[in-house]
Amino acid sequence: MVLNMALAVAVIALAAMNAAQYIARRRMGRDLRYVTSKLDSIMNASSQEQVLLPTGDPDVRELLNAVNRLLELKRRYEVEFTRTELAMRKMLANISHDLKTPLTVVLGYIEMIASKPGMEPEERERLLAKVQAKAVEIVDLMNRFFDLAKLESGDRDFPLTRVHMNEFCRGAILTYYDLLESGGLSTEIDIPDDPVYARGNEEALGRVLNNLLSNALRYGAEGGVIGLRLWGTEEEVFIDVWDRGKGISERDQRFVFERMYTLEDSRNPAFQGSGLGLTITKRLVEQMDGEISLKSRPYQSTVFTVKLRRIP
């Protein structure tokens, strides 16, 4: 009798367990079908929704969390793709503009030379010199495009070594001594006597300082002074390149390192620029595990600061 009752209880317990498992499987199947349907709806509509489902099943909750993280990642990639696509369209438009202008000038000079076979030799030489100058400008612009493409694709490697920053900064400013003197500009150089070493690459660092100094000359000459300061902390080294020219507006400061972004004046003949120099500069600094920043107050101070890791 007792044995029969025990068997009956066991059978009832097993039946209850099976029923509970059946209900749980049906509930999970229903939940998974809902998740699948909701995902299809979100993907087809490209909506910003998340998959929300009240459930007490910890496995289903974990699955929902993973799905929503993937949806958030997808949205971020879509935003980045859209931003990059818009930047590429703008870059292509600017490339077309920057190549078309000198090419039009070159064609105009060539037509003038071809249409006047009896042109005076001096005039012919003058026009040919202008053609050559514009051709060099086009080649330089194309080289900048290729440089940026290599940097952004990771095809260009810059091995990092120990760089004597004092001597490097002195050499960089001396390169521009003649231009500064001929332009009637004064210089304020603040380089410490004690040796300062940083982790960097001399080729990349040379191009960074060249771009920043030439930028200061192009846009800051009105201020009458160009400055370079080397300073640091126990862990980092900083290079400031500054001027007191017309500066960069707060709105423009957010975009100056973007591809092909140019200030309005840089489309004028007195401020020729491709809009690639500062983008390349930023990529080069990043290749050296550094950072670059900008602070500008018109006609008071415009400062580009490069930060690198210090080596004792």
Short mmCIF file of N, CA, C and O in Angstrom, two decimals, residues 196-268:
data_model
loop_
_atom_site.label_atom_id
_atom_site.label_comp_id
_atom_site.label_asym_id
_atom_site.label_seq_id
_atom_site.Cartn_x
_atom_site.Cartn_y
_atom_site.Cartn_z
N VAL A 196 65.24 67.89 -22.92
CA VAL A 196 63.89 67.32 -22.84
C VAL A 196 63.79 66.26 -23.93
O VAL A 196 64.02 66.55 -25.11
N TYR A 197 63.43 65.04 -23.53
CA TYR A 197 63.31 63.94 -24.49
C TYR A 197 61.87 63.45 -24.54
O TYR A 197 61.18 63.39 -23.51
N ALA A 198 61.42 63.10 -25.74
CA ALA A 198 60.06 62.61 -25.92
C ALA A 198 60.07 61.37 -26.80
O ALA A 198 61.02 61.14 -27.57
N ARG A 199 59.01 60.59 -26.68
CA ARG A 199 58.84 59.41 -27.53
C ARG A 199 58.15 59.85 -28.82
O ARG A 199 57.00 60.29 -28.81
N GLY A 200 58.89 59.77 -29.93
CA GLY A 200 58.32 60.26 -31.19
C GLY A 200 59.08 59.74 -32.39
O GLY A 200 59.92 58.84 -32.28
N ASN A 201 58.78 60.32 -33.53
CA ASN A 201 59.45 59.97 -34.77
C ASN A 201 59.89 61.27 -35.43
O ASN A 201 59.08 62.18 -35.62
N GLU A 202 61.16 61.38 -35.76
CA GLU A 202 61.71 62.65 -36.25
C GLU A 202 61.06 63.09 -37.57
O GLU A 202 60.79 64.27 -37.76
N GLU A 203 60.81 62.13 -38.46
CA GLU A 203 60.18 62.51 -39.73
C GLU A 203 58.77 63.04 -39.50
O GLU A 203 58.40 64.10 -40.03
N ALA A 204 57.98 62.31 -38.71
CA ALA A 204 56.61 62.74 -38.44
C ALA A 204 56.60 64.05 -37.67
O ALA A 204 55.82 64.96 -37.98
N LEU A 205 57.48 64.17 -36.68
CA LEU A 205 57.51 65.38 -35.87
C LEU A 205 57.95 66.59 -36.70
O LEU A 205 57.43 67.70 -36.53
N GLY A 206 58.87 66.37 -37.64
CA GLY A 206 59.30 67.45 -38.52
C GLY A 206 58.14 67.96 -39.37
O GLY A 206 57.97 69.17 -39.55
N ARG A 207 57.34 67.05 -39.87
CA ARG A 207 56.20 67.45 -40.70
C ARG A 207 55.14 68.16 -39.85
O ARG A 207 54.50 69.10 -40.32
N VAL A 208 54.96 67.71 -38.62
CA VAL A 208 53.99 68.35 -37.72
C VAL A 208 54.39 69.81 -37.47
O VAL A 208 53.58 70.73 -37.63
N LEU A 209 55.64 70.03 -37.07
CA LEU A 209 56.09 71.39 -36.78
C LEU A 209 56.10 72.25 -38.05
O LEU A 209 55.78 73.45 -38.00
N ASN A 210 56.47 71.65 -39.17
CA ASN A 210 56.46 72.39 -40.43
C ASN A 210 55.04 72.86 -40.77
O ASN A 210 54.83 74.02 -41.16
N ASN A 211 54.06 71.97 -40.61
CA ASN A 211 52.67 72.34 -40.90
C ASN A 211 52.17 73.43 -39.96
O ASN A 211 51.50 74.37 -40.38
N LEU A 212 52.50 73.30 -38.67
CA LEU A 212 52.01 74.28 -37.70
C LEU A 212 52.67 75.65 -37.89
O LEU A 212 52.01 76.69 -37.80
N LEU A 213 53.98 75.66 -38.16
CA LEU A 213 54.67 76.93 -38.35
C LEU A 213 54.23 77.61 -39.65
O LEU A 213 54.04 78.82 -39.69
N SER A 214 54.08 76.82 -40.72
CA SER A 214 53.64 77.42 -41.98
C SER A 214 52.21 77.93 -41.85
O SER A 214 51.84 78.95 -42.43
N ASN A 215 51.39 77.22 -41.06
CA ASN A 215 50.03 77.68 -40.80
C ASN A 215 50.03 79.01 -40.05
O ASN A 215 49.24 79.91 -40.34
N ALA A 216 50.92 79.11 -39.04
CA ALA A 216 51.02 80.35 -38.27
C ALA A 216 51.46 81.50 -39.17
O ALA A 216 50.97 82.63 -39.04
N LEU A 217 52.38 81.23 -40.08
CA LEU A 217 52.83 82.26 -41.01
C LEU A 217 51.71 82.68 -41.96
O LEU A 217 51.53 83.85 -42.26
N ARG A 218 50.94 81.71 -42.43
CA ARG A 218 49.90 82.00 -43.42
C ARG A 218 48.75 82.79 -42.81
O ARG A 218 48.26 83.74 -43.40
N TYR A 219 48.33 82.37 -41.61
CA TYR A 219 47.12 82.97 -41.05
C TYR A 219 47.38 83.95 -39.89
O TYR A 219 46.48 84.69 -39.50
N GLY A 220 48.60 83.91 -39.32
CA GLY A 220 48.84 84.73 -38.15
C GLY A 220 49.79 85.88 -38.34
O GLY A 220 50.17 86.55 -37.38
N ALA A 221 50.19 86.13 -39.59
CA ALA A 221 51.20 87.18 -39.84
C ALA A 221 50.72 88.56 -39.42
O ALA A 221 51.52 89.42 -39.05
N GLU A 222 49.40 88.78 -39.45
CA GLU A 222 48.87 90.10 -39.06
C GLU A 222 49.25 90.47 -37.64
O GLU A 222 49.37 91.66 -37.31
N GLY A 223 49.45 89.45 -36.78
CA GLY A 223 49.79 89.73 -35.39
C GLY A 223 51.21 90.17 -35.17
O GLY A 223 51.57 90.65 -34.09
N GLY A 224 52.08 89.99 -36.20
CA GLY A 224 53.45 90.49 -36.14
C GLY A 224 54.41 89.64 -35.34
O GLY A 224 55.59 89.97 -35.23
N VAL A 225 53.95 88.51 -34.78
CA VAL A 225 54.84 87.67 -33.98
C VAL A 225 54.41 86.21 -34.09
O VAL A 225 53.22 85.89 -34.13
N ILE A 226 55.41 85.35 -34.15
CA ILE A 226 55.20 83.90 -34.15
C ILE A 226 55.97 83.33 -32.96
O ILE A 226 57.11 83.71 -32.72
N GLY A 227 55.36 82.43 -32.22
CA GLY A 227 56.01 81.89 -31.04
C GLY A 227 56.08 80.38 -31.03
O GLY A 227 55.24 79.70 -31.63
N LEU A 228 57.11 79.86 -30.35
CA LEU A 228 57.25 78.41 -30.15
C LEU A 228 57.73 78.20 -28.72
O LEU A 228 58.72 78.80 -28.29
N ARG A 229 57.03 77.36 -27.99
CA ARG A 229 57.38 77.07 -26.61
C ARG A 229 57.46 75.57 -26.38
O ARG A 229 56.54 74.83 -26.79
N LEU A 230 58.54 75.13 -25.74
CA LEU A 230 58.70 73.73 -25.36
C LEU A 230 58.64 73.65 -23.84
O LEU A 230 59.40 74.34 -23.15
N TRP A 231 57.77 72.83 -23.32
CA TRP A 231 57.65 72.67 -21.88
C TRP A 231 57.13 71.28 -21.57
O TRP A 231 56.81 70.52 -22.49
N GLY A 232 57.06 70.93 -20.30
CA GLY A 232 56.60 69.59 -19.98
C GLY A 232 56.37 69.35 -18.51
O GLY A 232 56.63 70.20 -17.66
N THR A 233 55.86 68.17 -18.24
CA THR A 233 55.68 67.67 -16.88
C THR A 233 56.55 66.44 -16.73
O THR A 233 57.34 66.11 -17.63
N GLU A 234 56.42 65.74 -15.63
CA GLU A 234 57.23 64.53 -15.42
C GLU A 234 56.87 63.44 -16.43
O GLU A 234 57.69 62.60 -16.76
N GLU A 235 55.64 63.47 -16.92
CA GLU A 235 55.17 62.38 -17.79
C GLU A 235 54.99 62.79 -19.24
O GLU A 235 54.95 61.93 -20.12
N GLU A 236 54.86 64.09 -19.50
CA GLU A 236 54.50 64.52 -20.86
C GLU A 236 55.34 65.71 -21.32
O GLU A 236 55.88 66.46 -20.50
N VAL A 237 55.43 65.84 -22.65
CA VAL A 237 56.13 66.97 -23.27
C VAL A 237 55.13 67.71 -24.14
O VAL A 237 54.33 67.10 -24.85
N PHE A 238 55.19 69.06 -24.09
CA PHE A 238 54.26 69.89 -24.84
C PHE A 238 55.03 70.85 -25.74
O PHE A 238 56.05 71.40 -25.34
N ILE A 239 54.52 71.02 -26.96
CA ILE A 239 55.05 72.03 -27.88
C ILE A 239 53.90 72.96 -28.25
O ILE A 239 52.87 72.51 -28.78
N ASP A 240 54.07 74.25 -27.95
CA ASP A 240 53.08 75.25 -28.34
C ASP A 240 53.61 76.03 -29.54
O ASP A 240 54.72 76.56 -29.50
N VAL A 241 52.81 76.11 -30.59
CA VAL A 241 53.10 77.00 -31.73
C VAL A 241 51.97 78.02 -31.76
O VAL A 241 50.80 77.65 -31.89
N TRP A 242 52.32 79.30 -31.63
CA TRP A 242 51.27 80.29 -31.47
C TRP A 242 51.53 81.56 -32.30
O TRP A 242 52.64 81.80 -32.76
N ASP A 243 50.48 82.32 -32.47
CA ASP A 243 50.56 83.62 -33.14
C ASP A 243 49.48 84.52 -32.57
O ASP A 243 48.65 84.09 -31.77
N ARG A 244 49.51 85.79 -32.96
CA ARG A 244 48.52 86.75 -32.49
C ARG A 244 47.74 87.33 -33.66
O ARG A 244 47.38 88.50 -33.68
N GLY A 245 47.49 86.49 -34.65
CA GLY A 245 46.77 86.93 -35.84
C GLY A 245 45.27 86.93 -35.65
O GLY A 245 44.76 86.98 -34.53
N LYS A 246 44.55 86.82 -36.78
CA LYS A 246 43.10 86.95 -36.76
C LYS A 246 42.40 85.82 -36.03
O LYS A 246 41.23 85.92 -35.66
N GLY A 247 43.12 84.70 -35.81
CA GLY A 247 42.57 83.62 -35.01
C GLY A 247 41.54 82.78 -35.73
O GLY A 247 41.28 82.93 -36.92
N ILE A 248 40.94 81.89 -34.97
CA ILE A 248 39.95 80.94 -35.49
C ILE A 248 38.73 81.01 -34.60
O ILE A 248 38.84 80.90 -33.37
N SER A 249 37.58 81.21 -35.18
CA SER A 249 36.35 81.36 -34.39
C SER A 249 36.05 80.08 -33.61
O SER A 249 36.51 79.00 -33.95
N GLU A 250 35.26 80.25 -32.56
CA GLU A 250 34.91 79.10 -31.72
C GLU A 250 34.19 78.03 -32.54
O GLU A 250 34.38 76.84 -32.33
N ARG A 251 33.36 78.46 -33.47
CA ARG A 251 32.64 77.49 -34.33
C ARG A 251 33.61 76.70 -35.18
O ARG A 251 33.49 75.48 -35.30
N ASP A 252 34.61 77.37 -35.77
CA ASP A 252 35.56 76.69 -36.64
C ASP A 252 36.54 75.82 -35.88
O ASP A 252 37.06 74.85 -36.45
N GLN A 253 36.81 76.15 -34.62
CA GLN A 253 37.79 75.38 -33.86
C GLN A 253 37.42 73.91 -33.75
O GLN A 253 38.29 73.05 -33.66
N ARG A 254 36.13 73.62 -33.77
CA ARG A 254 35.69 72.23 -33.64
C ARG A 254 35.98 71.40 -34.89
O ARG A 254 35.97 70.17 -34.84
N PHE A 255 36.21 72.09 -36.02
CA PHE A 255 36.29 71.37 -37.29
C PHE A 255 37.65 71.45 -37.98
O PHE A 255 37.83 70.81 -39.01
N VAL A 256 38.58 72.23 -37.44
CA VAL A 256 39.82 72.50 -38.19
C VAL A 256 40.63 71.25 -38.49
O VAL A 256 41.42 71.23 -39.44
N PHE A 257 40.47 70.19 -37.69
CA PHE A 257 41.25 68.96 -37.92
C PHE A 257 40.53 67.97 -38.84
O PHE A 257 41.04 66.89 -39.09
N GLU A 258 39.33 68.34 -39.31
CA GLU A 258 38.60 67.43 -40.18
C GLU A 258 39.11 67.52 -41.62
O GLU A 258 39.64 68.54 -42.04
N ARG A 259 38.90 66.43 -42.38
CA ARG A 259 39.35 66.38 -43.77
C ARG A 259 38.75 67.51 -44.59
O ARG A 259 37.54 67.70 -44.59
N MET A 260 39.61 68.21 -45.30
CA MET A 260 39.20 69.22 -46.28
C MET A 260 38.45 70.40 -45.69
O MET A 260 37.88 71.20 -46.41
N TYR A 261 38.43 70.53 -44.34
CA TYR A 261 37.75 71.69 -43.78
C TYR A 261 38.67 72.90 -43.93
O TYR A 261 39.82 72.87 -43.52
N THR A 262 38.15 73.95 -44.50
CA THR A 262 38.95 75.16 -44.68
C THR A 262 38.18 76.35 -44.15
O THR A 262 36.96 76.42 -44.25
N LEU A 263 38.91 77.30 -43.58
CA LEU A 263 38.28 78.55 -43.17
C LEU A 263 37.84 79.30 -44.41
O LEU A 263 38.37 79.11 -45.50
N GLU A 264 36.89 80.16 -44.26
CA GLU A 264 36.36 80.90 -45.41
C GLU A 264 37.46 81.64 -46.15
O GLU A 264 37.50 81.67 -47.37
N ASP A 265 38.40 82.23 -45.39
CA ASP A 265 39.46 83.02 -46.02
C ASP A 265 40.43 82.15 -46.81
O ASP A 265 41.15 82.64 -47.67
N SER A 266 40.49 80.84 -46.49
CA SER A 266 41.47 80.00 -47.16
C SER A 266 41.10 79.75 -48.61
O SER A 266 41.88 79.17 -49.37
N ARG A 267 39.90 80.17 -49.06
CA ARG A 267 39.54 80.09 -50.47
C ARG A 267 39.95 81.36 -51.21
O ARG A 267 39.73 81.46 -52.40
N ASN A 268 40.47 82.35 -50.47
CA ASN A 268 40.93 83.57 -51.11
C ASN A 268 42.38 83.41 -51.54
O ASN A 268 43.13 82.64 -50.94
#
